[in-house]
């Protein structure tokens, strides 16, 4: 659904339909791709685009703290798994039920998520011309996705309330201390809090 919304938003922004599929295949950064539409249509400088891409996607660095990349064999497999590490793959592969998954299953999961995103973005772009200009709210699809993933992650914590509490405190601290770089600061503070908790209590890191 999010991919369809992204593809439709591409064509409604005046870009060619193939731009959606190409971006989804090569960049594969859903949240950044929504942001990229506005920057491309506004002819933003490459330096601005690069900095924005880093700021938005830097969360994947912290995903690596608990994503089972060590279970993926081979350099090629690890490279693709790192490239295809999206929010949905992280939420599914780090869940309680995924601890027994094989490396093959994790890679196939990431591949089909990648394929689904590229295919749905292309389909959304092709169908986007049929959507009336009066229809609004397509850009909210990504926010809704993150909300659902967050709720699923909290339910899977099985009573581990300190983790979402640390996330909330990190976001609040970043908002007041680093308002211009809130996303990066919040992830950095959250990762530091998780590492500090691990060192002081010896608890196994949880996914949030």
mmCIF file of the C-alpha atoms, coordinates in Angstrom:
data_MODEL
# 
_entry.id   MODEL 
# 
loop_
_atom_site.group_PDB 
_atom_site.id 
_atom_site.type_symbol 
_atom_site.label_atom_id 
_atom_site.label_alt_id 
_atom_site.label_comp_id 
_atom_site.label_asym_id 
_atom_site.label_entity_id 
_atom_site.label_seq_id 
_atom_site.pdbx_PDB_ins_code 
_atom_site.Cartn_x 
_atom_site.Cartn_y 
_atom_site.Cartn_z 
_atom_site.occupancy 
_atom_site.B_iso_or_equiv 
_atom_site.pdbx_formal_charge 
_atom_site.auth_seq_id 
_atom_site.auth_comp_id 
_atom_site.auth_asym_id 
_atom_site.auth_atom_id 
_atom_site.pdbx_PDB_model_num 
ATOM 1   C CA . UNK A 1 1   ? 0.000  0.000   0.000   1.00 0.00 ? 1   UNK A CA 1 
ATOM 2   C CA . UNK A 1 2   ? 2.813  2.398   0.859   1.00 0.00 ? 2   UNK A CA 1 
ATOM 3   C CA . UNK A 1 3   ? 4.571  1.554   -2.402  1.00 0.00 ? 3   UNK A CA 1 
ATOM 4   C CA . UNK A 1 4   ? 1.403  2.290   -4.366  1.00 0.00 ? 4   UNK A CA 1 
ATOM 5   C CA . UNK A 1 5   ? 1.079  5.619   -2.562  1.00 0.00 ? 5   UNK A CA 1 
ATOM 6   C CA . UNK A 1 6   ? 4.699  6.425   -3.336  1.00 0.00 ? 6   UNK A CA 1 
ATOM 7   C CA . UNK A 1 7   ? 4.298  5.604   -7.020  1.00 0.00 ? 7   UNK A CA 1 
ATOM 8   C CA . UNK A 1 8   ? 1.123  7.656   -7.276  1.00 0.00 ? 8   UNK A CA 1 
ATOM 9   C CA . UNK A 1 9   ? 2.805  10.566  -5.518  1.00 0.00 ? 9   UNK A CA 1 
ATOM 10  C CA . UNK A 1 10  ? 5.675  10.402  -8.040  1.00 0.00 ? 10  UNK A CA 1 
ATOM 11  C CA . UNK A 1 11  ? 3.402  10.921  -11.027 1.00 0.00 ? 11  UNK A CA 1 
ATOM 12  C CA . UNK A 1 12  ? 1.281  13.517  -9.229  1.00 0.00 ? 12  UNK A CA 1 
ATOM 13  C CA . UNK A 1 13  ? 4.493  15.462  -8.578  1.00 0.00 ? 13  UNK A CA 1 
ATOM 14  C CA . UNK A 1 14  ? 5.157  15.679  -12.330 1.00 0.00 ? 14  UNK A CA 1 
ATOM 15  C CA . UNK A 1 15  ? 7.885  13.025  -12.591 1.00 0.00 ? 15  UNK A CA 1 
ATOM 16  C CA . UNK A 1 16  ? 7.905  10.228  -15.194 1.00 0.00 ? 16  UNK A CA 1 
ATOM 17  C CA . UNK A 1 17  ? 6.391  6.909   -14.104 1.00 0.00 ? 17  UNK A CA 1 
ATOM 18  C CA . UNK A 1 18  ? 9.665  4.987   -14.513 1.00 0.00 ? 18  UNK A CA 1 
ATOM 19  C CA . UNK A 1 19  ? 11.314 7.210   -11.921 1.00 0.00 ? 19  UNK A CA 1 
ATOM 20  C CA . UNK A 1 20  ? 9.351  5.420   -9.171  1.00 0.00 ? 20  UNK A CA 1 
ATOM 21  C CA . UNK A 1 21  ? 10.520 1.924   -10.125 1.00 0.00 ? 21  UNK A CA 1 
ATOM 22  C CA . UNK A 1 22  ? 14.126 2.999   -10.652 1.00 0.00 ? 22  UNK A CA 1 
ATOM 23  C CA . UNK A 1 23  ? 14.279 4.779   -7.313  1.00 0.00 ? 23  UNK A CA 1 
ATOM 24  C CA . UNK A 1 24  ? 12.623 1.872   -5.507  1.00 0.00 ? 24  UNK A CA 1 
ATOM 25  C CA . UNK A 1 25  ? 15.067 -0.631  -7.004  1.00 0.00 ? 25  UNK A CA 1 
ATOM 26  C CA . UNK A 1 26  ? 18.347 1.251   -6.626  1.00 0.00 ? 26  UNK A CA 1 
ATOM 27  C CA . UNK A 1 27  ? 17.771 3.404   -3.555  1.00 0.00 ? 27  UNK A CA 1 
ATOM 28  C CA . UNK A 1 28  ? 15.307 1.198   -1.642  1.00 0.00 ? 28  UNK A CA 1 
ATOM 29  C CA . UNK A 1 29  ? 14.881 3.708   1.155   1.00 0.00 ? 29  UNK A CA 1 
ATOM 30  C CA . UNK A 1 30  ? 11.130 4.206   1.509   1.00 0.00 ? 30  UNK A CA 1 
ATOM 31  C CA . UNK A 1 31  ? 11.064 7.158   3.872   1.00 0.00 ? 31  UNK A CA 1 
ATOM 32  C CA . UNK A 1 32  ? 13.885 8.936   2.061   1.00 0.00 ? 32  UNK A CA 1 
ATOM 33  C CA . UNK A 1 33  ? 12.279 8.293   -1.318  1.00 0.00 ? 33  UNK A CA 1 
ATOM 34  C CA . UNK A 1 34  ? 9.186  10.226  -0.228  1.00 0.00 ? 34  UNK A CA 1 
ATOM 35  C CA . UNK A 1 35  ? 11.469 13.091  0.767   1.00 0.00 ? 35  UNK A CA 1 
ATOM 36  C CA . UNK A 1 36  ? 13.461 12.736  -2.443  1.00 0.00 ? 36  UNK A CA 1 
ATOM 37  C CA . UNK A 1 37  ? 10.399 13.506  -4.573  1.00 0.00 ? 37  UNK A CA 1 
ATOM 38  C CA . UNK A 1 38  ? 10.215 17.044  -3.235  1.00 0.00 ? 38  UNK A CA 1 
ATOM 39  C CA . UNK A 1 39  ? 13.960 17.599  -3.533  1.00 0.00 ? 39  UNK A CA 1 
ATOM 40  C CA . UNK A 1 40  ? 14.072 16.372  -7.133  1.00 0.00 ? 40  UNK A CA 1 
ATOM 41  C CA . UNK A 1 41  ? 11.118 18.504  -8.201  1.00 0.00 ? 41  UNK A CA 1 
ATOM 42  C CA . UNK A 1 42  ? 12.714 21.490  -6.442  1.00 0.00 ? 42  UNK A CA 1 
ATOM 43  C CA . UNK A 1 43  ? 16.104 20.805  -8.117  1.00 0.00 ? 43  UNK A CA 1 
ATOM 44  C CA . UNK A 1 44  ? 17.876 20.637  -4.736  1.00 0.00 ? 44  UNK A CA 1 
ATOM 45  C CA . UNK A 1 45  ? 21.708 20.552  -4.788  1.00 0.00 ? 45  UNK A CA 1 
ATOM 46  C CA . UNK A 1 46  ? 23.338 17.130  -4.699  1.00 0.00 ? 46  UNK A CA 1 
ATOM 47  C CA . UNK A 1 47  ? 25.041 17.979  -1.410  1.00 0.00 ? 47  UNK A CA 1 
ATOM 48  C CA . UNK A 1 48  ? 21.659 18.677  0.179   1.00 0.00 ? 48  UNK A CA 1 
ATOM 49  C CA . UNK A 1 49  ? 20.250 15.406  -1.157  1.00 0.00 ? 49  UNK A CA 1 
ATOM 50  C CA . UNK A 1 50  ? 23.265 13.458  0.118   1.00 0.00 ? 50  UNK A CA 1 
ATOM 51  C CA . UNK A 1 51  ? 23.064 15.014  3.573   1.00 0.00 ? 51  UNK A CA 1 
ATOM 52  C CA . UNK A 1 52  ? 19.329 14.376  3.764   1.00 0.00 ? 52  UNK A CA 1 
ATOM 53  C CA . UNK A 1 53  ? 19.829 10.754  2.714   1.00 0.00 ? 53  UNK A CA 1 
ATOM 54  C CA . UNK A 1 54  ? 22.394 10.294  5.467   1.00 0.00 ? 54  UNK A CA 1 
ATOM 55  C CA . UNK A 1 55  ? 20.216 11.927  8.111   1.00 0.00 ? 55  UNK A CA 1 
ATOM 56  C CA . UNK A 1 56  ? 17.127 9.866   7.234   1.00 0.00 ? 56  UNK A CA 1 
ATOM 57  C CA . UNK A 1 57  ? 18.801 6.506   6.650   1.00 0.00 ? 57  UNK A CA 1 
ATOM 58  C CA . UNK A 1 58  ? 21.383 6.646   9.428   1.00 0.00 ? 58  UNK A CA 1 
ATOM 59  C CA . UNK A 1 59  ? 18.894 4.679   11.550  1.00 0.00 ? 59  UNK A CA 1 
ATOM 60  C CA . UNK A 1 60  ? 20.007 1.566   9.659   1.00 0.00 ? 60  UNK A CA 1 
ATOM 61  C CA . UNK A 1 61  ? 23.368 1.821   11.409  1.00 0.00 ? 61  UNK A CA 1 
ATOM 62  C CA . UNK A 1 62  ? 21.573 1.285   14.707  1.00 0.00 ? 62  UNK A CA 1 
ATOM 63  C CA . UNK A 1 63  ? 19.391 -1.448  13.246  1.00 0.00 ? 63  UNK A CA 1 
ATOM 64  C CA . UNK A 1 64  ? 22.588 -3.447  12.802  1.00 0.00 ? 64  UNK A CA 1 
ATOM 65  C CA . UNK A 1 65  ? 22.944 -3.718  16.580  1.00 0.00 ? 65  UNK A CA 1 
ATOM 66  C CA . UNK A 1 66  ? 20.213 -6.355  16.708  1.00 0.00 ? 66  UNK A CA 1 
ATOM 67  C CA . UNK A 1 67  ? 19.612 -7.448  13.096  1.00 0.00 ? 67  UNK A CA 1 
ATOM 68  C CA . UNK A 1 68  ? 20.842 -11.058 12.608  1.00 0.00 ? 68  UNK A CA 1 
ATOM 69  C CA . UNK A 1 69  ? 23.340 -10.178 9.872   1.00 0.00 ? 69  UNK A CA 1 
ATOM 70  C CA . UNK A 1 70  ? 25.858 -12.540 11.488  1.00 0.00 ? 70  UNK A CA 1 
ATOM 71  C CA . UNK A 1 71  ? 23.604 -15.449 10.478  1.00 0.00 ? 71  UNK A CA 1 
ATOM 72  C CA . UNK A 1 72  ? 23.880 -14.586 6.765   1.00 0.00 ? 72  UNK A CA 1 
ATOM 73  C CA . UNK A 1 73  ? 26.739 -16.556 5.130   1.00 0.00 ? 73  UNK A CA 1 
ATOM 74  C CA . UNK A 1 74  ? 29.012 -15.282 2.389   1.00 0.00 ? 74  UNK A CA 1 
ATOM 75  C CA . UNK A 1 75  ? 30.138 -11.817 1.395   1.00 0.00 ? 75  UNK A CA 1 
ATOM 76  C CA . UNK A 1 76  ? 27.536 -11.495 -1.359  1.00 0.00 ? 76  UNK A CA 1 
ATOM 77  C CA . UNK A 1 77  ? 24.720 -12.530 0.961   1.00 0.00 ? 77  UNK A CA 1 
ATOM 78  C CA . UNK A 1 78  ? 25.808 -10.116 3.686   1.00 0.00 ? 78  UNK A CA 1 
ATOM 79  C CA . UNK A 1 79  ? 26.162 -7.294  1.142   1.00 0.00 ? 79  UNK A CA 1 
ATOM 80  C CA . UNK A 1 80  ? 22.652 -7.747  -0.209  1.00 0.00 ? 80  UNK A CA 1 
ATOM 81  C CA . UNK A 1 81  ? 21.189 -8.220  3.277   1.00 0.00 ? 81  UNK A CA 1 
ATOM 82  C CA . UNK A 1 82  ? 22.793 -4.966  4.404   1.00 0.00 ? 82  UNK A CA 1 
ATOM 83  C CA . UNK A 1 83  ? 21.521 -3.170  1.285   1.00 0.00 ? 83  UNK A CA 1 
ATOM 84  C CA . UNK A 1 84  ? 17.980 -4.558  1.680   1.00 0.00 ? 84  UNK A CA 1 
ATOM 85  C CA . UNK A 1 85  ? 17.743 -3.824  5.408   1.00 0.00 ? 85  UNK A CA 1 
ATOM 86  C CA . UNK A 1 86  ? 14.455 -1.943  5.453   1.00 0.00 ? 86  UNK A CA 1 
ATOM 87  C CA . UNK A 1 87  ? 12.162 -1.184  8.388   1.00 0.00 ? 87  UNK A CA 1 
ATOM 88  C CA . UNK A 1 88  ? 9.807  -4.067  7.619   1.00 0.00 ? 88  UNK A CA 1 
ATOM 89  C CA . UNK A 1 89  ? 12.653 -6.590  7.317   1.00 0.00 ? 89  UNK A CA 1 
ATOM 90  C CA . UNK A 1 90  ? 14.092 -5.398  10.616  1.00 0.00 ? 90  UNK A CA 1 
ATOM 91  C CA . UNK A 1 91  ? 10.745 -5.616  12.404  1.00 0.00 ? 91  UNK A CA 1 
ATOM 92  C CA . UNK A 1 92  ? 10.104 -9.160  11.140  1.00 0.00 ? 92  UNK A CA 1 
ATOM 93  C CA . UNK A 1 93  ? 13.623 -10.642 11.338  1.00 0.00 ? 93  UNK A CA 1 
ATOM 94  C CA . UNK A 1 94  ? 14.300 -9.461  14.895  1.00 0.00 ? 94  UNK A CA 1 
ATOM 95  C CA . UNK A 1 95  ? 11.011 -10.676 16.356  1.00 0.00 ? 95  UNK A CA 1 
ATOM 96  C CA . UNK A 1 96  ? 10.753 -13.464 18.888  1.00 0.00 ? 96  UNK A CA 1 
ATOM 97  C CA . UNK A 1 97  ? 9.412  -15.907 16.289  1.00 0.00 ? 97  UNK A CA 1 
ATOM 98  C CA . UNK A 1 98  ? 12.310 -15.197 13.892  1.00 0.00 ? 98  UNK A CA 1 
ATOM 99  C CA . UNK A 1 99  ? 15.099 -16.418 16.161  1.00 0.00 ? 99  UNK A CA 1 
ATOM 100 C CA . UNK A 1 100 ? 14.949 -19.875 14.562  1.00 0.00 ? 100 UNK A CA 1 
ATOM 101 C CA . UNK A 1 101 ? 14.788 -18.616 10.980  1.00 0.00 ? 101 UNK A CA 1 
ATOM 102 C CA . UNK A 1 102 ? 17.480 -19.799 8.588   1.00 0.00 ? 102 UNK A CA 1 
ATOM 103 C CA . UNK A 1 103 ? 19.685 -17.423 6.625   1.00 0.00 ? 103 UNK A CA 1 
ATOM 104 C CA . UNK A 1 104 ? 17.890 -18.467 3.440   1.00 0.00 ? 104 UNK A CA 1 
ATOM 105 C CA . UNK A 1 105 ? 14.530 -17.474 4.884   1.00 0.00 ? 105 UNK A CA 1 
ATOM 106 C CA . UNK A 1 106 ? 15.836 -14.079 5.991   1.00 0.00 ? 106 UNK A CA 1 
ATOM 107 C CA . UNK A 1 107 ? 17.331 -13.385 2.561   1.00 0.00 ? 107 UNK A CA 1 
ATOM 108 C CA . UNK A 1 108 ? 14.167 -14.452 0.743   1.00 0.00 ? 108 UNK A CA 1 
ATOM 109 C CA . UNK A 1 109 ? 12.154 -12.244 3.070   1.00 0.00 ? 109 UNK A CA 1 
ATOM 110 C CA . UNK A 1 110 ? 14.340 -9.247  2.207   1.00 0.00 ? 110 UNK A CA 1 
ATOM 111 C CA . UNK A 1 111 ? 14.276 -10.052 -1.510  1.00 0.00 ? 111 UNK A CA 1 
ATOM 112 C CA . UNK A 1 112 ? 10.492 -10.261 -1.670  1.00 0.00 ? 112 UNK A CA 1 
ATOM 113 C CA . UNK A 1 113 ? 10.122 -7.054  0.356   1.00 0.00 ? 113 UNK A CA 1 
ATOM 114 C CA . UNK A 1 114 ? 12.494 -5.383  -2.119  1.00 0.00 ? 114 UNK A CA 1 
ATOM 115 C CA . UNK A 1 115 ? 10.581 -6.822  -5.071  1.00 0.00 ? 115 UNK A CA 1 
ATOM 116 C CA . UNK A 1 116 ? 7.224  -5.843  -3.566  1.00 0.00 ? 116 UNK A CA 1 
ATOM 117 C CA . UNK A 1 117 ? 8.378  -2.271  -2.971  1.00 0.00 ? 117 UNK A CA 1 
ATOM 118 C CA . UNK A 1 118 ? 9.734  -1.846  -6.499  1.00 0.00 ? 118 UNK A CA 1 
ATOM 119 C CA . UNK A 1 119 ? 6.725  -3.533  -8.103  1.00 0.00 ? 119 UNK A CA 1 
ATOM 120 C CA . UNK A 1 120 ? 4.110  -1.664  -6.088  1.00 0.00 ? 120 UNK A CA 1 
ATOM 121 C CA . UNK A 1 121 ? 5.891  1.655   -6.678  1.00 0.00 ? 121 UNK A CA 1 
ATOM 122 C CA . UNK A 1 122 ? 5.871  1.030   -10.430 1.00 0.00 ? 122 UNK A CA 1 
ATOM 123 C CA . UNK A 1 123 ? 2.218  -0.018  -10.360 1.00 0.00 ? 123 UNK A CA 1 
ATOM 124 C CA . UNK A 1 124 ? 1.312  3.028   -8.296  1.00 0.00 ? 124 UNK A CA 1 
ATOM 125 C CA . UNK A 1 125 ? 3.103  5.292   -10.752 1.00 0.00 ? 125 UNK A CA 1 
ATOM 126 C CA . UNK A 1 126 ? 1.297  3.751   -13.718 1.00 0.00 ? 126 UNK A CA 1 
ATOM 127 C CA . UNK A 1 127 ? -2.058 4.101   -11.961 1.00 0.00 ? 127 UNK A CA 1 
ATOM 128 C CA . UNK A 1 128 ? -1.282 7.494   -10.482 1.00 0.00 ? 128 UNK A CA 1 
ATOM 129 C CA . UNK A 1 129 ? -2.538 9.371   -13.495 1.00 0.00 ? 129 UNK A CA 1 
ATOM 130 C CA . UNK A 1 130 ? -6.020 7.982   -12.799 1.00 0.00 ? 130 UNK A CA 1 
ATOM 131 C CA . UNK A 1 131 ? -6.179 9.536   -9.323  1.00 0.00 ? 131 UNK A CA 1 
ATOM 132 C CA . UNK A 1 132 ? -7.903 12.951  -9.236  1.00 0.00 ? 132 UNK A CA 1 
ATOM 133 C CA . UNK A 1 133 ? -5.796 15.861  -8.076  1.00 0.00 ? 133 UNK A CA 1 
ATOM 134 C CA . UNK A 1 134 ? -8.320 16.495  -5.301  1.00 0.00 ? 134 UNK A CA 1 
ATOM 135 C CA . UNK A 1 135 ? -7.228 13.324  -3.481  1.00 0.00 ? 135 UNK A CA 1 
ATOM 136 C CA . UNK A 1 136 ? -4.775 14.210  -0.683  1.00 0.00 ? 136 UNK A CA 1 
ATOM 137 C CA . UNK A 1 137 ? -3.001 12.355  2.111   1.00 0.00 ? 137 UNK A CA 1 
ATOM 138 C CA . UNK A 1 138 ? -0.862 9.948   0.076   1.00 0.00 ? 138 UNK A CA 1 
ATOM 139 C CA . UNK A 1 139 ? 2.263  11.240  1.808   1.00 0.00 ? 139 UNK A CA 1 
ATOM 140 C CA . UNK A 1 140 ? 0.796  10.135  5.176   1.00 0.00 ? 140 UNK A CA 1 
ATOM 141 C CA . UNK A 1 141 ? 1.036  6.451   4.193   1.00 0.00 ? 141 UNK A CA 1 
ATOM 142 C CA . UNK A 1 142 ? 4.639  6.215   5.430   1.00 0.00 ? 142 UNK A CA 1 
ATOM 143 C CA . UNK A 1 143 ? 3.768  7.755   8.806   1.00 0.00 ? 143 UNK A CA 1 
ATOM 144 C CA . UNK A 1 144 ? 0.977  5.216   9.213   1.00 0.00 ? 144 UNK A CA 1 
ATOM 145 C CA . UNK A 1 145 ? 3.399  2.390   8.409   1.00 0.00 ? 145 UNK A CA 1 
ATOM 146 C CA . UNK A 1 146 ? 5.864  3.493   11.089  1.00 0.00 ? 146 UNK A CA 1 
ATOM 147 C CA . UNK A 1 147 ? 3.028  3.739   13.621  1.00 0.00 ? 147 UNK A CA 1 
ATOM 148 C CA . UNK A 1 148 ? 1.937  0.157   12.910  1.00 0.00 ? 148 UNK A CA 1 
ATOM 149 C CA . UNK A 1 149 ? 5.509  -1.173  13.076  1.00 0.00 ? 149 UNK A CA 1 
ATOM 150 C CA . UNK A 1 150 ? 6.058  0.612   16.388  1.00 0.00 ? 150 UNK A CA 1 
ATOM 151 C CA . UNK A 1 151 ? 2.882  -0.911  17.880  1.00 0.00 ? 151 UNK A CA 1 
ATOM 152 C CA . UNK A 1 152 ? 3.899  -4.397  16.717  1.00 0.00 ? 152 UNK A CA 1 
ATOM 153 C CA . UNK A 1 153 ? 7.369  -3.979  18.197  1.00 0.00 ? 153 UNK A CA 1 
ATOM 154 C CA . UNK A 1 154 ? 5.999  -2.811  21.553  1.00 0.00 ? 154 UNK A CA 1 
ATOM 155 C CA . UNK A 1 155 ? 3.581  -5.776  21.716  1.00 0.00 ? 155 UNK A CA 1 
ATOM 156 C CA . UNK A 1 156 ? 6.458  -8.169  20.981  1.00 0.00 ? 156 UNK A CA 1 
ATOM 157 C CA . UNK A 1 157 ? 8.527  -6.839  23.894  1.00 0.00 ? 157 UNK A CA 1 
ATOM 158 C CA . UNK A 1 158 ? 6.513  -9.000  26.313  1.00 0.00 ? 158 UNK A CA 1 
ATOM 159 C CA . UNK A 1 159 ? 6.449  -6.530  29.182  1.00 0.00 ? 159 UNK A CA 1 
ATOM 160 C CA . UNK A 1 160 ? 9.855  -4.942  28.535  1.00 0.00 ? 160 UNK A CA 1 
ATOM 161 C CA . UNK A 1 161 ? 8.687  -1.395  29.245  1.00 0.00 ? 161 UNK A CA 1 
ATOM 162 C CA . UNK A 1 162 ? 12.144 0.199   29.750  1.00 0.00 ? 162 UNK A CA 1 
ATOM 163 C CA . UNK A 1 163 ? 12.946 -0.078  26.032  1.00 0.00 ? 163 UNK A CA 1 
ATOM 164 C CA . UNK A 1 164 ? 10.046 2.080   24.745  1.00 0.00 ? 164 UNK A CA 1 
ATOM 165 C CA . UNK A 1 165 ? 10.603 4.369   27.723  1.00 0.00 ? 165 UNK A CA 1 
ATOM 166 C CA . UNK A 1 166 ? 14.235 4.835   26.666  1.00 0.00 ? 166 UNK A CA 1 
ATOM 167 C CA . UNK A 1 167 ? 13.094 5.531   23.097  1.00 0.00 ? 167 UNK A CA 1 
ATOM 168 C CA . UNK A 1 168 ? 10.639 8.166   24.284  1.00 0.00 ? 168 UNK A CA 1 
ATOM 169 C CA . UNK A 1 169 ? 13.182 9.839   26.559  1.00 0.00 ? 169 UNK A CA 1 
ATOM 170 C CA . UNK A 1 170 ? 15.757 9.844   23.737  1.00 0.00 ? 170 UNK A CA 1 
ATOM 171 C CA . UNK A 1 171 ? 13.273 11.501  21.375  1.00 0.00 ? 171 UNK A CA 1 
ATOM 172 C CA . UNK A 1 172 ? 12.336 14.131  23.954  1.00 0.00 ? 172 UNK A CA 1 
ATOM 173 C CA . UNK A 1 173 ? 15.975 14.886  24.789  1.00 0.00 ? 173 UNK A CA 1 
ATOM 174 C CA . UNK A 1 174 ? 16.838 15.204  21.088  1.00 0.00 ? 174 UNK A CA 1 
ATOM 175 C CA . UNK A 1 175 ? 13.843 17.488  20.537  1.00 0.00 ? 175 UNK A CA 1 
ATOM 176 C CA . UNK A 1 176 ? 14.911 19.939  23.243  1.00 0.00 ? 176 UNK A CA 1 
ATOM 177 C CA . UNK A 1 177 ? 18.710 19.671  22.949  1.00 0.00 ? 177 UNK A CA 1 
ATOM 178 C CA . UNK A 1 178 ? 19.200 19.159  19.192  1.00 0.00 ? 178 UNK A CA 1 
ATOM 179 C CA . UNK A 1 179 ? 16.024 20.398  17.443  1.00 0.00 ? 179 UNK A CA 1 
ATOM 180 C CA . UNK A 1 180 ? 17.782 20.908  14.106  1.00 0.00 ? 180 UNK A CA 1 
ATOM 181 C CA . UNK A 1 181 ? 19.127 17.332  14.067  1.00 0.00 ? 181 UNK A CA 1 
ATOM 182 C CA . UNK A 1 182 ? 16.453 15.545  16.056  1.00 0.00 ? 182 UNK A CA 1 
ATOM 183 C CA . UNK A 1 183 ? 16.355 12.279  14.092  1.00 0.00 ? 183 UNK A CA 1 
ATOM 184 C CA . UNK A 1 184 ? 20.091 11.627  14.191  1.00 0.00 ? 184 UNK A CA 1 
ATOM 185 C CA . UNK A 1 185 ? 20.387 12.748  17.822  1.00 0.00 ? 185 UNK A CA 1 
ATOM 186 C CA . UNK A 1 186 ? 17.439 10.617  18.931  1.00 0.00 ? 186 UNK A CA 1 
ATOM 187 C CA . UNK A 1 187 ? 18.865 7.470   17.356  1.00 0.00 ? 187 UNK A CA 1 
ATOM 188 C CA . UNK A 1 188 ? 22.319 8.186   18.772  1.00 0.00 ? 188 UNK A CA 1 
ATOM 189 C CA . UNK A 1 189 ? 20.948 8.734   22.280  1.00 0.00 ? 189 UNK A CA 1 
ATOM 190 C CA . UNK A 1 190 ? 18.763 5.643   22.053  1.00 0.00 ? 190 UNK A CA 1 
ATOM 191 C CA . UNK A 1 191 ? 21.671 3.477   20.870  1.00 0.00 ? 191 UNK A CA 1 
ATOM 192 C CA . UNK A 1 192 ? 23.882 4.860   23.647  1.00 0.00 ? 192 UNK A CA 1 
ATOM 193 C CA . UNK A 1 193 ? 21.156 4.135   26.219  1.00 0.00 ? 193 UNK A CA 1 
ATOM 194 C CA . UNK A 1 194 ? 20.766 0.544   24.991  1.00 0.00 ? 194 UNK A CA 1 
ATOM 195 C CA . UNK A 1 195 ? 24.522 -0.030  25.073  1.00 0.00 ? 195 UNK A CA 1 
ATOM 196 C CA . UNK A 1 196 ? 24.769 1.478   28.555  1.00 0.00 ? 196 UNK A CA 1 
ATOM 197 C CA . UNK A 1 197 ? 21.929 -0.743  29.774  1.00 0.00 ? 197 UNK A CA 1 
ATOM 198 C CA . UNK A 1 198 ? 23.613 -3.795  28.274  1.00 0.00 ? 198 UNK A CA 1 
ATOM 199 C CA . UNK A 1 199 ? 26.942 -2.983  29.920  1.00 0.00 ? 199 UNK A CA 1 
ATOM 200 C CA . UNK A 1 200 ? 25.428 -2.253  33.337  1.00 0.00 ? 200 UNK A CA 1 
ATOM 201 C CA . UNK A 1 201 ? 22.829 -5.012  33.541  1.00 0.00 ? 201 UNK A CA 1 
ATOM 202 C CA . UNK A 1 202 ? 24.159 -7.655  31.163  1.00 0.00 ? 202 UNK A CA 1 
ATOM 203 C CA . UNK A 1 203 ? 20.777 -7.890  29.473  1.00 0.00 ? 203 UNK A CA 1 
ATOM 204 C CA . UNK A 1 204 ? 20.450 -9.082  25.927  1.00 0.00 ? 204 UNK A CA 1 
ATOM 205 C CA . UNK A 1 205 ? 19.617 -6.130  23.637  1.00 0.00 ? 205 UNK A CA 1 
ATOM 206 C CA . UNK A 1 206 ? 15.997 -6.042  22.566  1.00 0.00 ? 206 UNK A CA 1 
ATOM 207 C CA . UNK A 1 207 ? 14.572 -4.675  19.354  1.00 0.00 ? 207 UNK A CA 1 
ATOM 208 C CA . UNK A 1 208 ? 12.408 -1.558  19.436  1.00 0.00 ? 208 UNK A CA 1 
# 
